[in-house]
């Protein structure tokens, strides 16, 4: 089996079978990351452009490492040093990069749907590395990969996502992935940070933290997006931390086999205390390590389709 599309624009487009295909391929690539020489020739001859129009630490570094581990040729583009600053449009920028015969474009952009716009206009495969508040599919795939390392099945697994759901592309992609895999998902946050219609994705909705996290297997914390709190969504950071911040006492409400996850970057002392961030049940850095393997899998599966199309 392979993926239906060379593009990965969102979890929405993937079937349950395709998600497992990516996770299984990632399991093979994860073993390579533990070898003394962490490099294979799988993507030799493939060129990847990393186009980041918005800041990133983990996703950008993770994609760059994944490409290097697979021996791809890479080119990095940063919006701040490009001709976008001289008024060039997104379409022209990317068409010029494609004209240099790039096979895969990895793109992060603040506008929801920007990778979809691109995928309709260029021949290169497009992988969404996060678009506004819409989707962050590679984050969701590394999250479910990490959960699968701790829990044998998604059926019956209870995942609770706490925090700024309204501004989170991670929450949307995680809910979509987990529901496709058969997990039960709840979201929790102040009512002002719960988007209208979120329950249509199949998530239970809570504003009471204690009720939401009782018996959860996975506690998934989101960053309070401080840069997006100008709309008066929360009265104060202090009140948010009092009502929705996770400290070690809150962990006692979870199931015995719980893990704590966070996509990063964390606001220590806001949504998560130091003790919880560094807790033995927090798998936040494992998520980051697994992210490289998952991105290797996605690049490999996308490149396989490109090579098939060229035959
Ligand atoms: N998780 C995540 O997307 O982090 P970055 O913004 O640092 O890429």
PDB file of C-alpha atoms and ligand atoms in Angstrom:
ATOM      1  CA  UNK A   1       0.000   0.000   0.000  1.00  0.00           C
ATOM      2  CA  UNK A   2       1.126   3.596  -0.535  1.00  0.00           C
ATOM      3  CA  UNK A   3      -0.394   7.028  -0.032  1.00  0.00           C
ATOM      4  CA  UNK A   4      -3.074   8.248  -2.456  1.00  0.00           C
ATOM      5  CA  UNK A   5      -1.466  11.676  -2.871  1.00  0.00           C
ATOM      6  CA  UNK A   6       2.127  12.894  -3.044  1.00  0.00           C
ATOM      7  CA  UNK A   7       0.946  15.978  -1.110  1.00  0.00           C
ATOM      8  CA  UNK A   8       0.331  15.977   2.643  1.00  0.00           C
ATOM      9  CA  UNK A   9      -1.913  18.967   3.241  1.00  0.00           C
ATOM     10  CA  UNK A  10      -3.841  17.813   6.285  1.00  0.00           C
ATOM     11  CA  UNK A  11      -4.907  14.811   8.347  1.00  0.00           C
ATOM     12  CA  UNK A  12      -8.369  15.290   6.837  1.00  0.00           C
ATOM     13  CA  UNK A  13      -7.144  13.785   3.523  1.00  0.00           C
ATOM     14  CA  UNK A  14      -5.680  10.620   5.120  1.00  0.00           C
ATOM     15  CA  UNK A  15      -7.507   7.335   5.703  1.00  0.00           C
ATOM     16  CA  UNK A  16      -6.900   5.217   8.794  1.00  0.00           C
ATOM     17  CA  UNK A  17      -4.901   2.812   6.600  1.00  0.00           C
ATOM     18  CA  UNK A  18      -2.689   5.616   5.295  1.00  0.00           C
ATOM     19  CA  UNK A  19      -2.006   6.858   8.838  1.00  0.00           C
ATOM     20  CA  UNK A  20      -0.879   3.347   9.831  1.00  0.00           C
ATOM     21  CA  UNK A  21       1.215   3.146   6.640  1.00  0.00           C
ATOM     22  CA  UNK A  22       3.082   6.297   7.722  1.00  0.00           C
ATOM     23  CA  UNK A  23       3.465   5.066  11.335  1.00  0.00           C
ATOM     24  CA  UNK A  24       4.801   1.692  10.185  1.00  0.00           C
ATOM     25  CA  UNK A  25       7.315   3.313   7.819  1.00  0.00           C
ATOM     26  CA  UNK A  26       8.343   5.650  10.668  1.00  0.00           C
ATOM     27  CA  UNK A  27       9.037   2.629  12.890  1.00  0.00           C
ATOM     28  CA  UNK A  28      11.653   1.437  10.358  1.00  0.00           C
ATOM     29  CA  UNK A  29      13.209   4.914  10.073  1.00  0.00           C
ATOM     30  CA  UNK A  30      13.219   5.352  13.867  1.00  0.00           C
ATOM     31  CA  UNK A  31      15.697   2.418  14.104  1.00  0.00           C
ATOM     32  CA  UNK A  32      18.087   4.249  11.754  1.00  0.00           C
ATOM     33  CA  UNK A  33      18.196   7.184  14.186  1.00  0.00           C
ATOM     34  CA  UNK A  34      19.696   4.931  16.887  1.00  0.00           C
ATOM     35  CA  UNK A  35      22.522   3.704  14.635  1.00  0.00           C
ATOM     36  CA  UNK A  36      26.041   5.194  14.907  1.00  0.00           C
ATOM     37  CA  UNK A  37      25.758   6.319  11.258  1.00  0.00           C
ATOM     38  CA  UNK A  38      22.275   7.794  10.920  1.00  0.00           C
ATOM     39  CA  UNK A  39      22.196   8.134   7.143  1.00  0.00           C
ATOM     40  CA  UNK A  40      20.667   6.104   4.285  1.00  0.00           C
ATOM     41  CA  UNK A  41      20.666   6.835   0.525  1.00  0.00           C
ATOM     42  CA  UNK A  42      16.844   6.546   0.171  1.00  0.00           C
ATOM     43  CA  UNK A  43      16.223  10.063  -1.208  1.00  0.00           C
ATOM     44  CA  UNK A  44      19.399  10.469  -3.248  1.00  0.00           C
ATOM     45  CA  UNK A  45      18.501  12.538  -6.327  1.00  0.00           C
ATOM     46  CA  UNK A  46      15.441  14.136  -4.653  1.00  0.00           C
ATOM     47  CA  UNK A  47      15.516  17.893  -3.955  1.00  0.00           C
ATOM     48  CA  UNK A  48      13.491  19.378  -1.102  1.00  0.00           C
ATOM     49  CA  UNK A  49      12.847  23.089  -0.479  1.00  0.00           C
ATOM     50  CA  UNK A  50      11.973  24.094   3.082  1.00  0.00           C
ATOM     51  CA  UNK A  51       9.873  27.251   2.829  1.00  0.00           C
ATOM     52  CA  UNK A  52       9.198  28.715   6.249  1.00  0.00           C
ATOM     53  CA  UNK A  53       7.164  31.914   6.127  1.00  0.00           C
ATOM     54  CA  UNK A  54       6.567  31.714   9.907  1.00  0.00           C
ATOM     55  CA  UNK A  55       8.914  31.010  12.835  1.00  0.00           C
ATOM     56  CA  UNK A  56       9.701  27.436  13.778  1.00  0.00           C
ATOM     57  CA  UNK A  57      12.298  25.624  15.870  1.00  0.00           C
ATOM     58  CA  UNK A  58      11.204  21.979  16.033  1.00  0.00           C
ATOM     59  CA  UNK A  59       9.427  21.459  12.705  1.00  0.00           C
ATOM     60  CA  UNK A  60      12.033  23.191  10.582  1.00  0.00           C
ATOM     61  CA  UNK A  61      15.014  21.478  12.232  1.00  0.00           C
ATOM     62  CA  UNK A  62      13.209  18.154  12.212  1.00  0.00           C
ATOM     63  CA  UNK A  63      12.464  18.336   8.463  1.00  0.00           C
ATOM     64  CA  UNK A  64      16.027  19.436   7.694  1.00  0.00           C
ATOM     65  CA  UNK A  65      17.444  16.544   9.709  1.00  0.00           C
ATOM     66  CA  UNK A  66      14.999  14.043   8.159  1.00  0.00           C
ATOM     67  CA  UNK A  67      16.075  15.188   4.666  1.00  0.00           C
ATOM     68  CA  UNK A  68      19.773  14.930   5.516  1.00  0.00           C
ATOM     69  CA  UNK A  69      19.327  11.478   7.096  1.00  0.00           C
ATOM     70  CA  UNK A  70      17.718  10.349   3.808  1.00  0.00           C
ATOM     71  CA  UNK A  71      20.471  11.947   1.641  1.00  0.00           C
ATOM     72  CA  UNK A  72      18.124  14.404  -0.097  1.00  0.00           C
ATOM     73  CA  UNK A  73      19.414  17.674  -1.564  1.00  0.00           C
ATOM     74  CA  UNK A  74      17.951  20.537   0.453  1.00  0.00           C
ATOM     75  CA  UNK A  75      17.463  24.249   0.057  1.00  0.00           C
ATOM     76  CA  UNK A  76      16.220  26.493   2.860  1.00  0.00           C
ATOM     77  CA  UNK A  77      14.144  29.574   2.335  1.00  0.00           C
ATOM     78  CA  UNK A  78      13.379  32.187   4.944  1.00  0.00           C
ATOM     79  CA  UNK A  79      10.686  34.829   4.361  1.00  0.00           C
ATOM     80  CA  UNK A  80      12.709  37.495   6.160  1.00  0.00           C
ATOM     81  CA  UNK A  81      15.592  37.341   3.631  1.00  0.00           C
ATOM     82  CA  UNK A  82      13.542  36.766   0.449  1.00  0.00           C
ATOM     83  CA  UNK A  83      12.123  38.974  -2.311  1.00  0.00           C
ATOM     84  CA  UNK A  84       8.730  38.717  -0.588  1.00  0.00           C
ATOM     85  CA  UNK A  85       9.987  41.766   1.300  1.00  0.00           C
ATOM     86  CA  UNK A  86      10.190  43.581  -2.071  1.00  0.00           C
ATOM     87  CA  UNK A  87       6.531  42.844  -2.823  1.00  0.00           C
ATOM     88  CA  UNK A  88       6.783  39.545  -4.705  1.00  0.00           C
ATOM     89  CA  UNK A  89       3.658  37.365  -4.324  1.00  0.00           C
ATOM     90  CA  UNK A  90       3.651  33.961  -2.678  1.00  0.00           C
ATOM     91  CA  UNK A  91       2.726  32.363  -5.981  1.00  0.00           C
ATOM     92  CA  UNK A  92       5.631  33.988  -7.854  1.00  0.00           C
ATOM     93  CA  UNK A  93       8.091  33.139  -5.094  1.00  0.00           C
ATOM     94  CA  UNK A  94       7.165  29.481  -5.098  1.00  0.00           C
ATOM     95  CA  UNK A  95       6.894  29.192  -8.905  1.00  0.00           C
ATOM     96  CA  UNK A  96      10.461  30.539  -9.121  1.00  0.00           C
ATOM     97  CA  UNK A  97      11.671  28.004  -6.589  1.00  0.00           C
ATOM     98  CA  UNK A  98       9.876  25.225  -8.467  1.00  0.00           C
ATOM     99  CA  UNK A  99      11.498  26.373 -11.718  1.00  0.00           C
ATOM    100  CA  UNK A 100      14.781  25.319 -10.114  1.00  0.00           C
ATOM    101  CA  UNK A 101      13.392  21.747 -10.341  1.00  0.00           C
ATOM    102  CA  UNK A 102      12.480  21.077  -6.740  1.00  0.00           C
ATOM    103  CA  UNK A 103      10.680  17.762  -6.125  1.00  0.00           C
ATOM    104  CA  UNK A 104       9.140  18.442  -2.702  1.00  0.00           C
ATOM    105  CA  UNK A 105       8.187  21.711  -1.025  1.00  0.00           C
ATOM    106  CA  UNK A 106       7.810  21.729   2.775  1.00  0.00           C
ATOM    107  CA  UNK A 107       5.838  24.795   3.729  1.00  0.00           C
ATOM    108  CA  UNK A 108       4.871  26.650   6.878  1.00  0.00           C
ATOM    109  CA  UNK A 109       2.671  29.723   6.496  1.00  0.00           C
ATOM    110  CA  UNK A 110       0.482  31.845   8.745  1.00  0.00           C
ATOM    111  CA  UNK A 111      -2.450  31.732   6.282  1.00  0.00           C
ATOM    112  CA  UNK A 112      -4.788  28.728   6.592  1.00  0.00           C
ATOM    113  CA  UNK A 113      -4.941  26.941   3.233  1.00  0.00           C
ATOM    114  CA  UNK A 114      -1.656  28.395   1.879  1.00  0.00           C
ATOM    115  CA  UNK A 115      -0.203  24.880   1.195  1.00  0.00           C
ATOM    116  CA  UNK A 116      -3.455  23.872  -0.582  1.00  0.00           C
ATOM    117  CA  UNK A 117      -3.226  27.016  -2.743  1.00  0.00           C
ATOM    118  CA  UNK A 118       0.305  26.062  -3.655  1.00  0.00           C
ATOM    119  CA  UNK A 119      -0.419  22.394  -4.330  1.00  0.00           C
ATOM    120  CA  UNK A 120      -3.021  23.388  -6.951  1.00  0.00           C
ATOM    121  CA  UNK A 121      -0.454  25.521  -8.806  1.00  0.00           C
ATOM    122  CA  UNK A 122       2.848  23.666  -8.774  1.00  0.00           C
ATOM    123  CA  UNK A 123       3.971  20.210  -9.879  1.00  0.00           C
ATOM    124  CA  UNK A 124       6.232  19.610  -6.869  1.00  0.00           C
ATOM    125  CA  UNK A 125       4.758  17.672  -3.942  1.00  0.00           C
ATOM    126  CA  UNK A 126       3.664  19.944  -1.072  1.00  0.00           C
ATOM    127  CA  UNK A 127       3.942  19.005   2.595  1.00  0.00           C
ATOM    128  CA  UNK A 128       2.159  21.217   5.113  1.00  0.00           C
ATOM    129  CA  UNK A 129       4.433  22.111   8.044  1.00  0.00           C
ATOM    130  CA  UNK A 130       1.659  24.130   9.731  1.00  0.00           C
ATOM    131  CA  UNK A 131      -0.792  26.620   8.180  1.00  0.00           C
ATOM    132  CA  UNK A 132      -2.305  29.251  10.483  1.00  0.00           C
ATOM    133  CA  UNK A 133      -4.921  27.800  12.823  1.00  0.00           C
ATOM    134  CA  UNK A 134      -5.850  25.112  10.246  1.00  0.00           C
ATOM    135  CA  UNK A 135      -3.674  21.947  10.260  1.00  0.00           C
ATOM    136  CA  UNK A 136      -0.278  20.664  11.379  1.00  0.00           C
ATOM    137  CA  UNK A 137      -0.401  17.114  10.013  1.00  0.00           C
ATOM    138  CA  UNK A 138       3.198  16.065  10.679  1.00  0.00           C
ATOM    139  CA  UNK A 139       2.833  17.109  14.340  1.00  0.00           C
ATOM    140  CA  UNK A 140      -0.330  14.981  14.671  1.00  0.00           C
ATOM    141  CA  UNK A 141       1.416  12.005  13.063  1.00  0.00           C
ATOM    142  CA  UNK A 142       4.398  12.232  15.414  1.00  0.00           C
ATOM    143  CA  UNK A 143       1.962  12.574  18.322  1.00  0.00           C
ATOM    144  CA  UNK A 144       0.020   9.410  17.458  1.00  0.00           C
ATOM    145  CA  UNK A 145       3.330   7.617  16.744  1.00  0.00           C
ATOM    146  CA  UNK A 146       4.488   8.516  20.290  1.00  0.00           C
ATOM    147  CA  UNK A 147       1.158   7.431  21.836  1.00  0.00           C
ATOM    148  CA  UNK A 148       1.441   4.083  20.019  1.00  0.00           C
ATOM    149  CA  UNK A 149       4.786   3.473  21.736  1.00  0.00           C
ATOM    150  CA  UNK A 150       3.006   3.543  25.118  1.00  0.00           C
ATOM    151  CA  UNK A 151      -0.433   2.109  24.358  1.00  0.00           C
ATOM    152  CA  UNK A 152      -1.015  -1.056  22.304  1.00  0.00           C
ATOM    153  CA  UNK A 153      -4.244   0.207  20.693  1.00  0.00           C
ATOM    154  CA  UNK A 154      -6.070   3.469  20.100  1.00  0.00           C
ATOM    155  CA  UNK A 155      -9.431   1.793  20.746  1.00  0.00           C
ATOM    156  CA  UNK A 156     -10.544   2.862  24.235  1.00  0.00           C
ATOM    157  CA  UNK A 157      -7.645   5.309  24.669  1.00  0.00           C
ATOM    158  CA  UNK A 158      -8.762   8.561  26.327  1.00  0.00           C
ATOM    159  CA  UNK A 159      -6.849  11.652  25.185  1.00  0.00           C
ATOM    160  CA  UNK A 160      -7.574  15.061  26.701  1.00  0.00           C
ATOM    161  CA  UNK A 161      -6.231  18.194  24.995  1.00  0.00           C
ATOM    162  CA  UNK A 162      -6.062  21.195  27.344  1.00  0.00           C
ATOM    163  CA  UNK A 163      -5.471  24.843  26.532  1.00  0.00           C
ATOM    164  CA  UNK A 164      -5.880  27.304  23.717  1.00  0.00           C
ATOM    165  CA  UNK A 165      -7.882  25.096  21.359  1.00  0.00           C
ATOM    166  CA  UNK A 166      -9.170  28.068  19.336  1.00  0.00           C
ATOM    167  CA  UNK A 167      -5.774  29.083  17.955  1.00  0.00           C
ATOM    168  CA  UNK A 168      -4.290  25.589  17.727  1.00  0.00           C
ATOM    169  CA  UNK A 169      -3.679  23.842  14.408  1.00  0.00           C
ATOM    170  CA  UNK A 170      -2.218  20.984  16.475  1.00  0.00           C
ATOM    171  CA  UNK A 171      -5.523  20.409  18.299  1.00  0.00           C
ATOM    172  CA  UNK A 172      -7.471  20.171  15.027  1.00  0.00           C
ATOM    173  CA  UNK A 173      -5.026  17.752  13.406  1.00  0.00           C
ATOM    174  CA  UNK A 174      -4.669  15.632  16.564  1.00  0.00           C
ATOM    175  CA  UNK A 175      -8.441  15.307  16.997  1.00  0.00           C
ATOM    176  CA  UNK A 176      -8.842  14.264  13.341  1.00  0.00           C
ATOM    177  CA  UNK A 177      -6.045  11.682  13.564  1.00  0.00           C
ATOM    178  CA  UNK A 178      -7.144  10.231  16.910  1.00  0.00           C
ATOM    179  CA  UNK A 179     -10.804   9.944  15.902  1.00  0.00           C
ATOM    180  CA  UNK A 180      -9.816   8.119  12.694  1.00  0.00           C
ATOM    181  CA  UNK A 181      -7.757   5.705  14.790  1.00  0.00           C
ATOM    182  CA  UNK A 182     -10.621   5.022  17.229  1.00  0.00           C
ATOM    183  CA  UNK A 183      -9.504   6.978  20.333  1.00  0.00           C
ATOM    184  CA  UNK A 184     -11.815   9.003  22.536  1.00  0.00           C
ATOM    185  CA  UNK A 185     -10.846  12.692  22.544  1.00  0.00           C
ATOM    186  CA  UNK A 186     -11.854  15.546  24.836  1.00  0.00           C
ATOM    187  CA  UNK A 187     -10.836  19.185  24.694  1.00  0.00           C
ATOM    188  CA  UNK A 188     -10.762  21.532  27.675  1.00  0.00           C
ATOM    189  CA  UNK A 189     -10.150  25.239  28.075  1.00  0.00           C
ATOM    190  CA  UNK A 190     -11.867  28.534  28.859  1.00  0.00           C
ATOM    191  CA  UNK A 191     -15.046  28.876  26.775  1.00  0.00           C
ATOM    192  CA  UNK A 192     -13.487  31.808  24.916  1.00  0.00           C
ATOM    193  CA  UNK A 193     -10.657  29.533  23.709  1.00  0.00           C
ATOM    194  CA  UNK A 194     -12.962  26.712  22.523  1.00  0.00           C
ATOM    195  CA  UNK A 195     -13.922  27.298  18.866  1.00  0.00           C
ATOM    196  CA  UNK A 196     -17.591  27.065  17.943  1.00  0.00           C
ATOM    197  CA  UNK A 197     -18.339  23.701  16.300  1.00  0.00           C
ATOM    198  CA  UNK A 198     -15.271  21.878  17.677  1.00  0.00           C
ATOM    199  CA  UNK A 199     -17.581  19.024  18.789  1.00  0.00           C
ATOM    200  CA  UNK A 200     -18.309  18.360  15.081  1.00  0.00           C
ATOM    201  CA  UNK A 201     -14.795  16.861  14.889  1.00  0.00           C
ATOM    202  CA  UNK A 202     -15.966  14.249  17.415  1.00  0.00           C
ATOM    203  CA  UNK A 203     -14.387  15.684  20.577  1.00  0.00           C
ATOM    204  CA  UNK A 204     -16.134  16.007  23.946  1.00  0.00           C
ATOM    205  CA  UNK A 205     -15.940  19.599  25.173  1.00  0.00           C
ATOM    206  CA  UNK A 206     -15.185  20.670  28.778  1.00  0.00           C
ATOM    207  CA  UNK A 207     -14.434  23.874  30.621  1.00  0.00           C
ATOM    208  CA  UNK A 208     -13.969  22.139  33.999  1.00  0.00           C
ATOM    209  CA  UNK A 209     -10.385  20.835  34.032  1.00  0.00           C
ATOM    210  CA  UNK A 210     -10.822  18.303  36.849  1.00  0.00           C
ATOM    211  CA  UNK A 211     -13.820  16.677  35.128  1.00  0.00           C
ATOM    212  CA  UNK A 212     -12.070  16.638  31.754  1.00  0.00           C
ATOM    213  CA  UNK A 213      -8.821  14.971  32.796  1.00  0.00           C
ATOM    214  CA  UNK A 214     -10.252  12.379  35.215  1.00  0.00           C
ATOM    215  CA  UNK A 215      -9.047   8.944  34.126  1.00  0.00           C
ATOM    216  CA  UNK A 216      -7.254  10.216  30.989  1.00  0.00           C
ATOM    217  CA  UNK A 217      -4.440   8.110  29.508  1.00  0.00           C
ATOM    218  CA  UNK A 218      -2.911  10.992  27.572  1.00  0.00           C
ATOM    219  CA  UNK A 219      -2.854  14.560  28.870  1.00  0.00           C
ATOM    220  CA  UNK A 220      -1.933  16.746  25.889  1.00  0.00           C
ATOM    221  CA  UNK A 221      -1.117  20.338  26.857  1.00  0.00           C
ATOM    222  CA  UNK A 222      -1.119  23.202  24.408  1.00  0.00           C
ATOM    223  CA  UNK A 223       0.876  26.374  24.541  1.00  0.00           C
ATOM    224  CA  UNK A 224      -1.158  29.411  25.507  1.00  0.00           C
ATOM    225  CA  UNK A 225      -0.479  31.442  22.353  1.00  0.00           C
ATOM    226  CA  UNK A 226       0.487  34.673  24.095  1.00  0.00           C
ATOM    227  CA  UNK A 227       0.854  36.503  20.761  1.00  0.00           C
ATOM    228  CA  UNK A 228      -2.822  35.800  19.971  1.00  0.00           C
ATOM    229  CA  UNK A 229      -4.351  36.872  23.316  1.00  0.00           C
ATOM    230  CA  UNK A 230      -5.053  40.494  22.367  1.00  0.00           C
ATOM    231  CA  UNK A 231      -8.780  39.805  21.878  1.00  0.00           C
ATOM    232  CA  UNK A 232      -9.470  39.613  25.624  1.00  0.00           C
ATOM    233  CA  UNK A 233      -9.880  35.833  25.525  1.00  0.00           C
ATOM    234  CA  UNK A 234      -8.605  35.413  29.097  1.00  0.00           C
ATOM    235  CA  UNK A 235      -8.866  37.871  32.014  1.00  0.00           C
ATOM    236  CA  UNK A 236      -5.203  37.349  33.015  1.00  0.00           C
ATOM    237  CA  UNK A 237      -2.362  34.851  32.682  1.00  0.00           C
ATOM    238  CA  UNK A 238      -2.499  34.282  36.437  1.00  0.00           C
ATOM    239  CA  UNK A 239      -6.172  33.282  36.327  1.00  0.00           C
ATOM    240  CA  UNK A 240      -5.551  31.012  33.311  1.00  0.00           C
ATOM    241  CA  UNK A 241      -2.726  29.262  35.177  1.00  0.00           C
ATOM    242  CA  UNK A 242      -4.881  28.869  38.307  1.00  0.00           C
ATOM    243  CA  UNK A 243      -7.753  27.282  36.366  1.00  0.00           C
ATOM    244  CA  UNK A 244      -5.997  25.386  33.553  1.00  0.00           C
ATOM    245  CA  UNK A 245      -2.315  25.120  34.480  1.00  0.00           C
ATOM    246  CA  UNK A 246      -1.098  21.574  35.135  1.00  0.00           C
ATOM    247  CA  UNK A 247       0.936  20.891  38.271  1.00  0.00           C
ATOM    248  CA  UNK A 248       1.886  17.553  39.839  1.00  0.00           C
ATOM    249  CA  UNK A 249      -1.299  17.449  41.971  1.00  0.00           C
ATOM    250  CA  UNK A 250      -3.430  17.430  38.823  1.00  0.00           C
ATOM    251  CA  UNK A 251      -1.572  14.356  37.555  1.00  0.00           C
ATOM    252  CA  UNK A 252      -3.174  12.342  40.390  1.00  0.00           C
ATOM    253  CA  UNK A 253      -6.522  12.606  38.572  1.00  0.00           C
ATOM    254  CA  UNK A 254      -5.219  10.767  35.499  1.00  0.00           C
ATOM    255  CA  UNK A 255      -5.273   7.042  34.761  1.00  0.00           C
ATOM    256  CA  UNK A 256      -2.412   5.012  36.356  1.00  0.00           C
ATOM    257  CA  UNK A 257      -0.726   4.532  32.961  1.00  0.00           C
ATOM    258  CA  UNK A 258      -0.793   8.208  31.900  1.00  0.00           C
ATOM    259  CA  UNK A 259       1.667  10.154  29.773  1.00  0.00           C
ATOM    260  CA  UNK A 260       1.956  13.946  29.385  1.00  0.00           C
ATOM    261  CA  UNK A 261       2.550  15.471  25.948  1.00  0.00           C
ATOM    262  CA  UNK A 262       3.132  18.982  24.581  1.00  0.00           C
ATOM    263  CA  UNK A 263       3.960  20.019  20.981  1.00  0.00           C
ATOM    264  CA  UNK A 264       6.284  22.829  22.117  1.00  0.00           C
ATOM    265  CA  UNK A 265       7.251  25.549  22.507  1.00  0.00           C
ATOM    266  CA  UNK A 266       6.224  25.370  26.205  1.00  0.00           C
ATOM    267  CA  UNK A 267       5.410  28.295  28.461  1.00  0.00           C
ATOM    268  CA  UNK A 268       6.800  26.878  31.701  1.00  0.00           C
ATOM    269  CA  UNK A 269       4.880  28.362  34.625  1.00  0.00           C
ATOM    270  CA  UNK A 270       1.797  29.107  32.483  1.00  0.00           C
ATOM    271  CA  UNK A 271       0.152  25.939  31.071  1.00  0.00           C
ATOM    272  CA  UNK A 272       2.699  23.565  32.657  1.00  0.00           C
ATOM    273  CA  UNK A 273       4.866  23.740  35.787  1.00  0.00           C
ATOM    274  CA  UNK A 274       8.615  22.999  35.719  1.00  0.00           C
ATOM    275  CA  UNK A 275       7.952  19.757  37.634  1.00  0.00           C
ATOM    276  CA  UNK A 276       5.436  18.468  35.092  1.00  0.00           C
ATOM    277  CA  UNK A 277       7.532  19.542  32.084  1.00  0.00           C
ATOM    278  CA  UNK A 278      10.482  17.540  33.462  1.00  0.00           C
ATOM    279  CA  UNK A 279       8.371  14.706  34.952  1.00  0.00           C
ATOM    280  CA  UNK A 280       9.280  11.082  34.209  1.00  0.00           C
ATOM    281  CA  UNK A 281       5.871  10.594  32.575  1.00  0.00           C
ATOM    282  CA  UNK A 282       6.339  13.622  30.271  1.00  0.00           C
ATOM    283  CA  UNK A 283       7.311  12.369  26.792  1.00  0.00           C
ATOM    284  CA  UNK A 284       7.814  15.812  25.250  1.00  0.00           C
ATOM    285  CA  UNK A 285      11.380  15.249  24.046  1.00  0.00           C
ATOM    286  CA  UNK A 286      10.479  11.756  22.770  1.00  0.00           C
ATOM    287  CA  UNK A 287       7.871  13.479  20.588  1.00  0.00           C
ATOM    288  CA  UNK A 288      10.678  15.597  19.119  1.00  0.00           C
ATOM    289  CA  UNK A 289      12.924  12.571  18.428  1.00  0.00           C
ATOM    290  CA  UNK A 290      10.043  10.623  16.886  1.00  0.00           C
ATOM    291  CA  UNK A 291       9.220  13.652  14.728  1.00  0.00           C
ATOM    292  CA  UNK A 292      12.379  13.131  12.683  1.00  0.00           C
ATOM    293  CA  UNK A 293      11.435   9.489  11.961  1.00  0.00           C
ATOM    294  CA  UNK A 294       7.845  10.403  11.072  1.00  0.00           C
ATOM    295  CA  UNK A 295       9.023  13.145   8.697  1.00  0.00           C
ATOM    296  CA  UNK A 296      11.495  10.720   7.119  1.00  0.00           C
ATOM    297  CA  UNK A 297       8.539   8.367   6.514  1.00  0.00           C
ATOM    298  CA  UNK A 298       6.415  11.107   4.948  1.00  0.00           C
ATOM    299  CA  UNK A 299       9.238  12.300   2.679  1.00  0.00           C
ATOM    300  CA  UNK A 300       9.986   8.706   1.646  1.00  0.00           C
ATOM    301  CA  UNK A 301       6.332   7.887   0.837  1.00  0.00           C
ATOM    302  CA  UNK A 302       5.862  11.153  -1.069  1.00  0.00           C
ATOM    303  CA  UNK A 303       9.103  10.634  -3.039  1.00  0.00           C
ATOM    304  CA  UNK A 304       8.032   7.047  -3.867  1.00  0.00           C
ATOM    305  CA  UNK A 305       4.884   8.413  -5.531  1.00  0.00           C
ATOM    306  CA  UNK A 306       6.909  11.041  -7.439  1.00  0.00           C
ATOM    307  CA  UNK A 307       9.261   8.331  -8.723  1.00  0.00           C
ATOM    308  CA  UNK A 308       6.298   6.114  -9.702  1.00  0.00           C
ATOM    309  CA  UNK A 309       4.761   9.044 -11.633  1.00  0.00           C
ATOM    310  CA  UNK A 310       8.054   9.622 -13.480  1.00  0.00           C
ATOM    311  CA  UNK A 311       8.306   6.001 -14.678  1.00  0.00           C
TER     312      UNK A 311
HETATM  313  N1  LIG B   1       5.547  21.929  17.422  1.00  0.00           N
HETATM  314  C1  LIG B   1       5.916  22.898  16.557  1.00  0.00           C
HETATM  315  O1  LIG B   1       5.317  23.078  15.507  1.00  0.00           O
HETATM  316  O2  LIG B   1       6.984  23.643  16.978  1.00  0.00           O
HETATM  317  P1  LIG B   1       7.709  24.771  16.078  1.00  0.00           P
HETATM  318  O3  LIG B   1       6.743  25.926  15.957  1.00  0.00           O
HETATM  319  O4  LIG B   1       8.941  25.134  16.847  1.00  0.00           O
HETATM  320  O5  LIG B   1       7.998  24.181  14.745  1.00  0.00           O
END
